[in-house]
Coordinates of C-alpha atoms in Angstrom, one line a residue:
Chain T
M1 CA -114.1 27.8 -151.2
P2 CA -115.6 25.1 -149.0
R3 CA -113.7 21.8 -149.1
L4 CA -115.6 18.5 -149.5
K5 CA -114.4 15.1 -148.4
L6 CA -115.8 12.2 -150.5
T7 CA -115.7 8.6 -149.4
L8 CA -115.6 6.2 -152.4
A9 CA -116.4 2.6 -152.9
Y10 CA -115.5 0.7 -156.1
T11 CA -114.9 -2.7 -157.6
G12 CA -111.5 -2.6 -159.3
T13 CA -112.2 -5.3 -161.8
R14 CA -113.0 -3.1 -164.8
F15 CA -110.6 -0.3 -163.9
A16 CA -107.0 0.2 -165.0
G17 CA -106.3 1.4 -161.5
L18 CA -107.2 4.6 -159.7
Q19 CA -104.9 7.3 -161.0
I20 CA -105.7 9.0 -164.3
Q21 CA -103.9 7.5 -167.3
P22 CA -104.4 8.5 -170.9
G23 CA -106.5 6.0 -172.8
C24 CA -107.4 3.9 -169.7
R25 CA -110.5 3.7 -167.7
T26 CA -109.6 4.8 -164.1
V27 CA -111.5 5.6 -161.0
Q28 CA -110.0 9.0 -160.9
G29 CA -111.0 9.6 -164.5
E30 CA -114.6 8.6 -163.9
V31 CA -115.0 10.7 -160.8
E32 CA -113.3 13.7 -162.3
A33 CA -115.5 13.5 -165.4
V34 CA -118.6 13.5 -163.2
L35 CA -117.3 16.4 -161.1
A36 CA -116.4 18.4 -164.2
R37 CA -120.0 18.1 -165.4
M38 CA -121.3 19.2 -162.1
L39 CA -118.9 22.2 -161.8
N40 CA -118.8 23.1 -165.5
G41 CA -115.1 22.9 -165.8
P42 CA -112.1 20.6 -165.4
V43 CA -111.5 19.2 -161.9
R44 CA -108.5 17.5 -160.4
I45 CA -109.0 15.5 -157.3
D46 CA -106.4 14.2 -154.8
M47 CA -106.7 10.6 -153.6
A48 CA -105.8 9.4 -150.1
A49 CA -104.4 6.1 -151.5
R50 CA -103.4 5.0 -155.0
T51 CA -104.9 1.6 -155.6
D52 CA -103.6 -0.5 -158.5
S53 CA -105.7 -2.0 -161.3
G54 CA -108.0 -4.6 -159.9
V55 CA -107.9 -3.5 -156.3
H56 CA -111.3 -2.7 -154.7
A57 CA -112.2 -0.1 -152.2
L58 CA -114.9 0.5 -149.6
G59 CA -113.3 3.6 -148.0
Q60 CA -111.2 5.5 -150.5
V61 CA -111.1 9.2 -149.8
V62 CA -110.7 12.2 -152.0
H63 CA -111.2 15.9 -151.4
L64 CA -112.1 18.9 -153.6
D65 CA -112.9 22.5 -153.2
V66 CA -116.2 23.8 -154.6
P67 CA -117.6 27.3 -155.0
E68 CA -119.9 28.4 -152.3
S69 CA -122.7 28.7 -154.9
K70 CA -122.5 25.0 -155.5
M71 CA -123.1 24.1 -151.8
R72 CA -126.8 23.7 -152.3
I73 CA -126.3 20.7 -154.6
P74 CA -127.3 17.5 -152.9
W75 CA -123.8 16.3 -153.6
R76 CA -123.9 12.6 -152.7
K77 CA -127.1 12.0 -154.6
A78 CA -126.1 14.0 -157.6
I79 CA -122.6 12.4 -158.0
N80 CA -124.0 8.9 -157.6
A81 CA -126.7 9.6 -160.2
L82 CA -123.9 10.3 -162.8
L83 CA -121.2 7.7 -161.8
P84 CA -121.0 4.3 -163.5
D85 CA -122.1 1.1 -161.7
D86 CA -118.8 0.1 -160.4
V87 CA -118.0 3.2 -158.3
C88 CA -120.1 5.1 -155.8
V89 CA -119.8 7.8 -153.2
T90 CA -120.9 6.6 -149.8
E91 CA -120.3 9.8 -147.8
V92 CA -119.9 13.5 -148.5
E93 CA -118.7 15.8 -145.7
V94 CA -117.7 19.4 -145.5
V95 CA -114.2 19.6 -143.9
P96 CA -111.9 22.4 -142.8
P97 CA -109.7 23.9 -145.5
E98 CA -106.6 22.3 -143.9
F99 CA -108.0 18.8 -144.5
H100 CA -106.1 17.0 -147.2
S101 CA -107.1 13.5 -148.4
R102 CA -103.4 12.4 -148.5
F103 CA -101.6 14.6 -146.1
S104 CA -104.2 14.3 -143.3
A105 CA -104.4 10.5 -143.4
T106 CA -102.9 9.0 -140.3
S107 CA -103.5 5.4 -141.0
K108 CA -105.2 3.0 -143.5
V109 CA -106.7 -0.4 -143.2
Y110 CA -106.5 -2.9 -146.1
A111 CA -108.1 -6.3 -146.2
Y112 CA -106.9 -9.2 -148.3
T113 CA -109.2 -12.2 -148.8
I114 CA -107.9 -15.7 -149.4
W115 CA -110.1 -18.4 -150.7
S116 CA -109.2 -21.8 -149.2
E117 CA -111.1 -24.3 -151.5
L118 CA -109.1 -25.6 -154.4
E119 CA -111.8 -27.0 -156.6
F120 CA -114.2 -24.1 -156.9
I121 CA -114.7 -20.5 -156.2
L122 CA -118.3 -19.2 -155.7
P123 CA -119.0 -16.9 -158.7
Q124 CA -120.4 -14.4 -156.2
R125 CA -116.9 -14.1 -154.6
K126 CA -114.6 -14.7 -157.5
P127 CA -113.7 -11.0 -158.2
F128 CA -112.8 -10.4 -154.5
V129 CA -110.6 -13.4 -153.5
W130 CA -107.3 -15.1 -154.2
R131 CA -107.5 -18.9 -154.3
M132 CA -104.8 -20.6 -152.3
A133 CA -105.6 -23.9 -150.7
G134 CA -103.9 -26.0 -148.0
L135 CA -102.1 -23.2 -146.2
N136 CA -100.5 -23.7 -142.8
Q137 CA -102.5 -21.2 -140.7
T138 CA -100.4 -21.7 -137.5
A139 CA -97.2 -20.7 -139.4
M140 CA -98.9 -17.8 -141.0
D141 CA -100.2 -16.5 -137.6
K142 CA -96.6 -16.6 -136.3
A143 CA -95.3 -14.8 -139.5
M144 CA -97.9 -12.0 -139.2
Q145 CA -96.5 -10.8 -135.9
H146 CA -93.1 -10.2 -137.4
F147 CA -94.5 -7.4 -139.6
V148 CA -96.1 -5.5 -136.7
G149 CA -94.1 -2.5 -135.5
R150 CA -91.9 0.1 -137.2
H151 CA -89.8 -1.5 -139.9
D152 CA -88.0 -0.6 -143.2
F153 CA -90.3 -2.3 -145.7
K154 CA -88.0 -1.9 -148.7
S155 CA -88.2 -5.6 -149.4
F156 CA -91.9 -5.3 -149.8
Q157 CA -92.0 -2.3 -152.1
N158 CA -92.5 -2.5 -155.8
V159 CA -89.1 -2.1 -157.5
G160 CA -88.4 1.2 -159.2
T161 CA -90.4 3.3 -156.8
P162 CA -88.7 6.7 -156.0
I163 CA -89.6 6.7 -152.3
R164 CA -86.5 7.4 -150.2
D165 CA -87.8 6.7 -146.7
T166 CA -89.3 3.2 -146.8
R167 CA -89.9 2.9 -143.1
R168 CA -93.6 2.4 -142.1
T169 CA -95.3 1.5 -138.9
V170 CA -97.7 -1.5 -139.0
A171 CA -100.1 -1.0 -136.1
R172 CA -102.1 -4.2 -136.5
F173 CA -102.0 -7.3 -138.7
W174 CA -104.8 -9.7 -137.9
R175 CA -107.2 -12.2 -139.5
E176 CA -110.9 -12.8 -139.4
P177 CA -113.4 -15.2 -140.9
G178 CA -114.7 -14.0 -144.3
Q179 CA -118.2 -13.8 -145.8
T180 CA -118.3 -17.5 -146.5
Q181 CA -116.8 -20.7 -144.9
W182 CA -114.1 -20.8 -147.5
E183 CA -112.6 -17.3 -146.9
T184 CA -110.2 -15.8 -144.5
V185 CA -109.6 -12.1 -144.4
Y186 CA -106.2 -10.7 -143.5
R187 CA -106.4 -7.1 -142.3
I188 CA -103.4 -4.8 -141.9
Q189 CA -103.4 -1.3 -140.5
A190 CA -100.4 1.0 -140.9
D191 CA -99.5 4.7 -141.0
G192 CA -98.8 4.4 -144.7
F193 CA -98.1 1.7 -147.3
L194 CA -95.4 1.6 -150.0
K195 CA -96.4 0.6 -153.5
Q196 CA -97.8 -2.9 -153.5
M197 CA -96.7 -3.3 -149.9
V198 CA -99.8 -5.2 -148.8
R199 CA -99.8 -7.5 -151.8
N200 CA -96.1 -8.2 -151.3
I201 CA -96.6 -8.9 -147.6
I202 CA -99.5 -11.3 -148.4
G203 CA -97.3 -13.0 -151.1
C204 CA -94.8 -13.5 -148.4
L205 CA -97.4 -14.8 -145.9
V206 CA -98.7 -17.3 -148.4
A207 CA -95.1 -18.5 -149.0
V208 CA -95.0 -19.2 -145.3
G209 CA -98.4 -20.9 -145.4
R210 CA -97.1 -23.1 -148.2
G211 CA -93.9 -24.1 -146.3
K212 CA -91.6 -22.2 -148.7
L213 CA -90.5 -19.9 -145.9
C214 CA -90.4 -20.2 -142.1
P215 CA -92.1 -17.6 -139.9
N216 CA -88.6 -16.9 -138.5
D217 CA -87.3 -16.0 -141.9
I218 CA -89.4 -12.8 -142.0
P219 CA -87.1 -10.6 -139.8
A220 CA -84.2 -11.4 -142.1
L221 CA -86.3 -10.7 -145.2
I222 CA -87.3 -7.3 -143.8
A223 CA -83.7 -6.6 -142.8
V224 CA -82.2 -7.4 -146.3
R225 CA -84.1 -4.5 -147.9
D226 CA -84.2 -6.2 -151.3
R227 CA -87.4 -6.8 -153.1
S228 CA -85.9 -9.4 -155.4
L229 CA -85.3 -11.7 -152.4
A230 CA -88.9 -11.7 -151.2
P231 CA -91.7 -14.0 -152.6
P232 CA -93.9 -12.8 -155.5
T233 CA -96.7 -10.3 -155.2
A234 CA -100.3 -11.5 -154.4
P235 CA -102.9 -10.7 -157.1
S236 CA -104.8 -7.4 -156.9
R237 CA -108.3 -8.9 -156.9
G238 CA -108.1 -10.1 -153.2
L239 CA -107.2 -6.6 -152.0
C240 CA -109.6 -4.0 -150.7
L241 CA -108.9 -0.6 -149.2
E242 CA -111.4 -0.6 -146.3
R243 CA -110.8 2.5 -144.3
I244 CA -108.7 5.6 -143.8
F245 CA -108.3 7.4 -140.6
F246 CA -107.6 11.2 -140.5
D247 CA -106.4 13.7 -138.1
V248 CA -106.8 17.2 -139.5
K249 CA -105.2 18.9 -136.5
A250 CA -102.0 16.9 -136.9
D251 CA -101.8 18.3 -140.4
S252 CA -102.6 21.9 -139.6
T253 CA -99.9 22.2 -137.0
G254 CA -97.2 21.9 -139.5
S255 CA -96.3 18.2 -139.6
R256 CA -97.1 17.8 -143.3
P257 CA -94.5 15.5 -144.8
D258 CA -92.3 16.3 -147.7
E259 CA -94.4 15.6 -150.8
E260 CA -91.8 13.6 -152.5
E261 CA -91.9 11.2 -149.6
L262 CA -95.6 10.4 -149.9
D263 CA -96.8 6.8 -150.2
E264 CA -97.6 5.5 -153.6
G265 CA -100.2 3.4 -151.9
D266 CA -101.0 -0.2 -152.7
Chain O
M1 CA -125.7 -46.6 -163.5
P2 CA -124.6 -44.6 -160.4
R3 CA -126.5 -41.4 -159.8
L4 CA -124.7 -38.2 -158.9
K5 CA -126.2 -35.2 -157.1
L6 CA -124.5 -31.9 -158.0
T7 CA -124.9 -28.8 -155.9
L8 CA -124.5 -25.6 -158.0
A9 CA -123.8 -22.0 -157.2
Y10 CA -124.2 -19.3 -159.8
T11 CA -124.7 -15.6 -160.4
G12 CA -127.7 -15.1 -162.5
T13 CA -126.7 -11.7 -164.0
R14 CA -125.4 -12.9 -167.3
F15 CA -127.8 -15.9 -167.7
A16 CA -131.2 -15.9 -169.4
G17 CA -132.4 -18.1 -166.6
L18 CA -131.7 -21.7 -165.7
Q19 CA -133.7 -23.8 -168.2
I20 CA -132.3 -24.5 -171.6
Q21 CA -133.7 -22.2 -174.3
P22 CA -132.6 -22.0 -177.9
G23 CA -130.2 -19.1 -178.6
C24 CA -130.0 -18.1 -175.0
R25 CA -127.2 -18.6 -172.5
T26 CA -128.6 -20.6 -169.6
V27 CA -127.2 -22.3 -166.5
Q28 CA -128.7 -25.6 -167.7
G29 CA -127.1 -25.2 -171.1
E30 CA -123.7 -24.4 -169.7
V31 CA -123.7 -27.3 -167.3
E32 CA -125.1 -29.8 -169.9
A33 CA -122.4 -28.7 -172.4
V34 CA -119.7 -29.5 -169.8
L35 CA -121.2 -32.8 -168.9
A36 CA -121.6 -33.7 -172.5
R37 CA -117.9 -33.2 -173.1
M38 CA -117.0 -35.3 -170.0
L39 CA -119.4 -38.1 -171.0
N40 CA -118.8 -37.9 -174.8
G41 CA -122.5 -37.6 -175.6
P42 CA -125.6 -35.4 -175.0
V43 CA -126.7 -35.1 -171.4
R44 CA -130.0 -33.8 -170.0
I45 CA -130.1 -32.8 -166.4
D46 CA -133.0 -32.3 -164.1
M47 CA -133.0 -29.2 -161.8
A48 CA -134.5 -29.0 -158.4
A49 CA -135.8 -25.5 -158.9
R50 CA -136.2 -23.4 -162.0
T51 CA -134.7 -20.0 -161.4
D52 CA -135.6 -17.1 -163.7
S53 CA -133.1 -14.9 -165.5
G54 CA -131.1 -12.8 -163.1
V55 CA -131.8 -15.0 -160.0
H56 CA -128.7 -16.3 -158.2
A57 CA -128.1 -19.6 -156.4
L58 CA -125.9 -20.9 -153.7
G59 CA -127.6 -24.3 -153.4
Q60 CA -129.2 -25.4 -156.7
V61 CA -129.3 -29.1 -157.1
V62 CA -129.3 -31.3 -160.2
H63 CA -128.8 -35.1 -160.7
L64 CA -127.6 -37.3 -163.5
D65 CA -126.7 -40.9 -164.1
V66 CA -123.2 -41.7 -165.1
P67 CA -121.7 -45.0 -166.4
E68 CA -119.8 -47.0 -163.7
S69 CA -116.7 -46.5 -165.9
K70 CA -116.8 -42.8 -165.3
M71 CA -116.9 -43.0 -161.6
R72 CA -113.1 -42.6 -161.2
I73 CA -113.3 -39.1 -162.6
P74 CA -112.7 -36.5 -159.9
W75 CA -116.1 -35.1 -160.7
R76 CA -116.1 -31.8 -158.8
K77 CA -112.7 -30.8 -159.9
A78 CA -113.2 -31.8 -163.5
I79 CA -116.6 -30.1 -164.0
N80 CA -115.3 -26.8 -162.4
A81 CA -112.3 -26.8 -164.6
L82 CA -114.6 -26.6 -167.6
L83 CA -117.4 -24.4 -166.3
P84 CA -117.5 -20.6 -167.0
D85 CA -116.7 -18.1 -164.2
D86 CA -120.3 -17.5 -163.2
V87 CA -121.4 -21.0 -162.3
C88 CA -119.6 -23.7 -160.2
V89 CA -120.3 -27.0 -158.5
T90 CA -119.8 -26.9 -154.8
E91 CA -120.6 -30.5 -154.0
V92 CA -120.8 -33.9 -155.8
E93 CA -122.4 -36.8 -154.0
V94 CA -123.3 -40.3 -155.0
V95 CA -127.0 -40.8 -154.2
P96 CA -129.3 -43.8 -154.3
P97 CA -131.1 -44.4 -157.6
E98 CA -134.4 -43.3 -156.2
F99 CA -133.0 -39.8 -155.5
H100 CA -134.5 -37.2 -157.8
S101 CA -133.5 -33.5 -157.7
R102 CA -137.1 -32.3 -158.2
F103 CA -139.2 -35.1 -156.8
S104 CA -137.1 -35.8 -153.7
A105 CA -137.0 -32.1 -152.7
T106 CA -139.0 -31.6 -149.5
S107 CA -138.3 -27.9 -149.0
K108 CA -136.4 -25.0 -150.3
V109 CA -135.0 -21.8 -148.8
Y110 CA -134.8 -18.6 -150.9
A111 CA -133.2 -15.3 -149.7
Y112 CA -134.2 -11.9 -150.9
T113 CA -132.0 -8.9 -150.2
I114 CA -133.2 -5.4 -149.9
W115 CA -130.9 -2.4 -150.0
S116 CA -132.1 0.4 -147.8
E117 CA -129.9 3.3 -148.8
L118 CA -131.5 5.5 -151.5
E119 CA -128.5 7.5 -152.7
F120 CA -126.0 4.7 -153.5
I121 CA -125.5 1.0 -153.8
L122 CA -122.0 -0.5 -153.1
P123 CA -120.8 -1.7 -156.5
Q124 CA -119.7 -4.9 -154.8
R125 CA -123.4 -5.6 -153.8
K126 CA -125.3 -4.1 -156.8
P127 CA -125.9 -7.4 -158.7
F128 CA -127.4 -9.0 -155.5
V129 CA -129.8 -6.4 -154.0
W130 CA -133.0 -4.5 -154.7
R131 CA -132.8 -0.8 -153.6
M132 CA -135.9 0.2 -151.7
A133 CA -135.4 2.9 -149.0
G134 CA -137.6 4.1 -146.2
L135 CA -139.6 0.9 -145.6
N136 CA -141.7 0.5 -142.5
Q137 CA -140.1 -2.6 -141.0
T138 CA -142.7 -3.0 -138.2
A139 CA -145.5 -3.3 -140.7
M140 CA -143.4 -5.7 -142.8
D141 CA -142.7 -7.9 -139.9
K142 CA -146.5 -8.2 -139.2
A143 CA -147.2 -8.9 -142.9
M144 CA -144.6 -11.7 -143.1
Q145 CA -146.5 -13.7 -140.5
H146 CA -149.6 -13.8 -142.7
F147 CA -147.8 -15.8 -145.3
V148 CA -146.7 -18.6 -142.9
G149 CA -148.7 -21.8 -143.0
R150 CA -150.6 -23.7 -145.7
H151 CA -152.2 -21.3 -148.2
D152 CA -153.4 -21.2 -151.7
F153 CA -150.8 -18.8 -153.2
K154 CA -152.5 -18.3 -156.6
S155 CA -152.4 -14.5 -156.1
F156 CA -148.6 -14.8 -155.9
Q157 CA -148.1 -17.0 -159.0
N158 CA -147.0 -15.7 -162.3
V159 CA -150.1 -15.5 -164.6
G160 CA -150.5 -18.1 -167.3
T161 CA -148.8 -20.9 -165.4
P162 CA -150.4 -24.3 -165.9
I163 CA -150.2 -25.4 -162.3
R164 CA -153.5 -26.7 -161.0
D165 CA -152.8 -27.1 -157.3
T166 CA -151.5 -23.7 -156.1
R167 CA -151.5 -24.6 -152.4
R168 CA -148.1 -24.5 -150.7
T169 CA -146.9 -24.6 -147.1
V170 CA -144.6 -21.8 -146.0
A171 CA -142.7 -23.2 -143.0
R172 CA -140.8 -20.0 -142.1
F173 CA -140.5 -16.4 -143.2
W174 CA -137.9 -14.4 -141.4
R175 CA -135.4 -11.6 -141.7
E176 CA -131.8 -11.2 -140.8
P177 CA -129.1 -8.5 -141.2
G178 CA -127.3 -8.7 -144.5
Q179 CA -123.6 -8.5 -145.4
T180 CA -123.5 -4.7 -145.0
Q181 CA -125.2 -2.2 -142.8
W182 CA -127.5 -1.2 -145.6
E183 CA -129.0 -4.7 -146.3
T184 CA -131.8 -6.8 -144.9
V185 CA -132.2 -10.4 -146.0
Y186 CA -135.7 -11.9 -146.1
R187 CA -135.6 -15.7 -146.1
I188 CA -138.6 -17.9 -146.9
Q189 CA -138.7 -21.7 -146.5
A190 CA -141.6 -23.7 -148.1
D191 CA -142.3 -27.2 -149.4
G192 CA -142.5 -25.7 -152.9
F193 CA -142.8 -22.4 -154.7
L194 CA -145.0 -21.4 -157.6
K195 CA -143.5 -19.5 -160.5
Q196 CA -142.2 -16.1 -159.2
M197 CA -143.8 -16.8 -155.8
V198 CA -141.0 -15.4 -153.7
R199 CA -140.6 -12.3 -155.9
N200 CA -144.4 -11.7 -155.8
I201 CA -144.5 -12.1 -152.0
I202 CA -141.5 -9.7 -151.7
G203 CA -143.3 -7.2 -154.0
C204 CA -146.3 -7.4 -151.7
L205 CA -144.1 -7.1 -148.6
V206 CA -142.5 -4.0 -150.0
A207 CA -145.9 -2.5 -150.8
V208 CA -146.7 -3.0 -147.1
G209 CA -143.4 -1.4 -146.1
R210 CA -144.2 1.6 -148.3
G211 CA -147.7 2.0 -146.8
K212 CA -149.6 1.0 -149.9
L213 CA -151.1 -2.0 -148.1
C214 CA -151.7 -2.8 -144.5
P215 CA -150.4 -6.0 -143.0
N216 CA -154.0 -7.0 -142.4
D217 CA -154.8 -6.8 -146.1
I218 CA -152.6 -9.9 -146.8
P219 CA -155.1 -12.6 -145.8
A220 CA -157.7 -11.1 -148.2
L221 CA -155.1 -10.9 -151.0
I222 CA -154.3 -14.5 -150.5
A223 CA -158.0 -15.5 -150.4
V224 CA -158.8 -13.7 -153.6
R225 CA -156.6 -16.0 -155.7
D226 CA -156.1 -13.4 -158.4
R227 CA -152.6 -12.3 -159.4
S228 CA -153.8 -9.1 -161.0
L229 CA -154.9 -7.7 -157.6
A230 CA -151.5 -8.2 -155.9
P231 CA -148.6 -5.7 -156.0
P232 CA -145.9 -6.0 -158.8
T233 CA -143.2 -8.6 -158.8
A234 CA -139.8 -7.7 -157.1
P235 CA -136.8 -7.7 -159.5
S236 CA -134.9 -11.0 -159.9
R237 CA -131.4 -9.7 -158.9
G238 CA -132.3 -9.6 -155.1
L239 CA -133.2 -13.3 -155.1
C240 CA -131.0 -16.2 -154.3
L241 CA -131.9 -19.9 -154.1
E242 CA -129.9 -20.8 -150.9
R243 CA -130.7 -24.3 -150.0
I244 CA -132.8 -27.4 -150.9
F245 CA -133.7 -30.1 -148.4
F246 CA -134.2 -33.7 -149.6
D247 CA -135.8 -36.8 -148.3
V248 CA -135.1 -39.7 -150.6
K249 CA -137.1 -42.1 -148.5
A250 CA -140.3 -40.1 -148.8
D251 CA -139.8 -40.3 -152.5
S252 CA -139.1 -44.0 -152.7
T253 CA -142.2 -44.9 -150.8
G254 CA -144.5 -43.9 -153.6
S255 CA -145.4 -40.3 -152.6
R256 CA -144.0 -38.9 -155.9
P257 CA -146.4 -36.2 -157.0
D258 CA -148.0 -36.0 -160.4
E259 CA -145.4 -34.5 -162.7
E260 CA -147.8 -32.0 -164.1
E261 CA -148.2 -30.5 -160.7
L262 CA -144.6 -29.8 -160.1
D263 CA -143.4 -26.4 -159.2
E264 CA -142.1 -24.1 -161.8
G265 CA -139.9 -22.7 -159.1
D266 CA -139.1 -19.0 -158.8

């Protein structure tokens, strides 16, 4: 059966996260319900990254196999016609059968937006930012560099997660101006993310910006491998899964990781 | 009593417009309710531009007089603490007593955003755009220039409006890329706008983009001064009141227009 890769965008505000959960409205649940209608039967999709309740996406990826007979459907148009307002499919591609939304992902980019004005937030931007005024940007810039590279990020993983290998490689961690004069976007690219890793790193970065930690405290916080010693998690609304990079060939040559070791995502 | 100028931003989605209306949730109603709490009595504010239901703002302006005794209030912080999520005050300034949010306004800038992708709209952008794919941009660029200058815009005024002098001067009408690759923003600056004038002009521009009108039909449409002959109104959600320019001196030297002739705004 041909395999389709779907790229999804959504606002996480009204979702109880991405993964299907009984009695909760989830991205996976909404997308699977639409696909089930189109394919006349239950469908289970696999997501590249598990995003928590409230987290947004511009470039989430899922894949599914569809019967050859359904390939004449104008997929993108048809799915979008049935999806609710807060999730859409921006791209549909036919991919080789060895493509897997989770196993073939080589790196992901998350963006976290901080709103710097204390007294107001533009209503247009409120669902997408975390308000945190008066941060020391110079200290934060120094702190960011300590996260780059291959590290054991256990201190930045949600407690109780059953992942054994907590080492990940952060390729880039940089900031850019946001959509308005009051926003700064922190982007982080890594080969994988532990559960709530981005939000925990941002929580730590903000602690540095507020003078509660020094940039040079970061290496020790990483080395201690203890979540309870790191600053609190940043709220989900500032986070957006922007892009996922894939390498199907890497996957098809046998480098597929142990399934138990897969990221929970952020 | 000192006079305060408040700059407001709001998303129009959940408002039945700006002006106070019995039984409806309006921007004016929400702001007046907050001010009444702060000043311990009923407050009536005057708005620079009347925006319709669904229209957004980044730079709406109102003014009000407050007792000297209330001047120690941290106004911006206090108002924002009481306002609902979809409206905020971005700036509070003390202005001379001759400043008037409507009478002192010399020009306004509105932005209208068109979404060019037919099959989806990013959920993040849905409340702020009008989807209209396959437009002929070259024809639209030519058409835009016909609106610039001093014209009688009666053909672009909502029917049944009691404005006698329907001449306005469009200083600029230009387009810029939007926040995403699928958006184009059309900005228009004029000394004043008739009711629904921007949305009617955009409706006309889109008719040109769809090949239903030629750019060279615009001068005749303007000259005919008949709303029923012009294309339909564009939806409110794509429209945003971005900025209002003021000249208090012009107002205080006696050039205040007849109140009956004031713009209804868009």
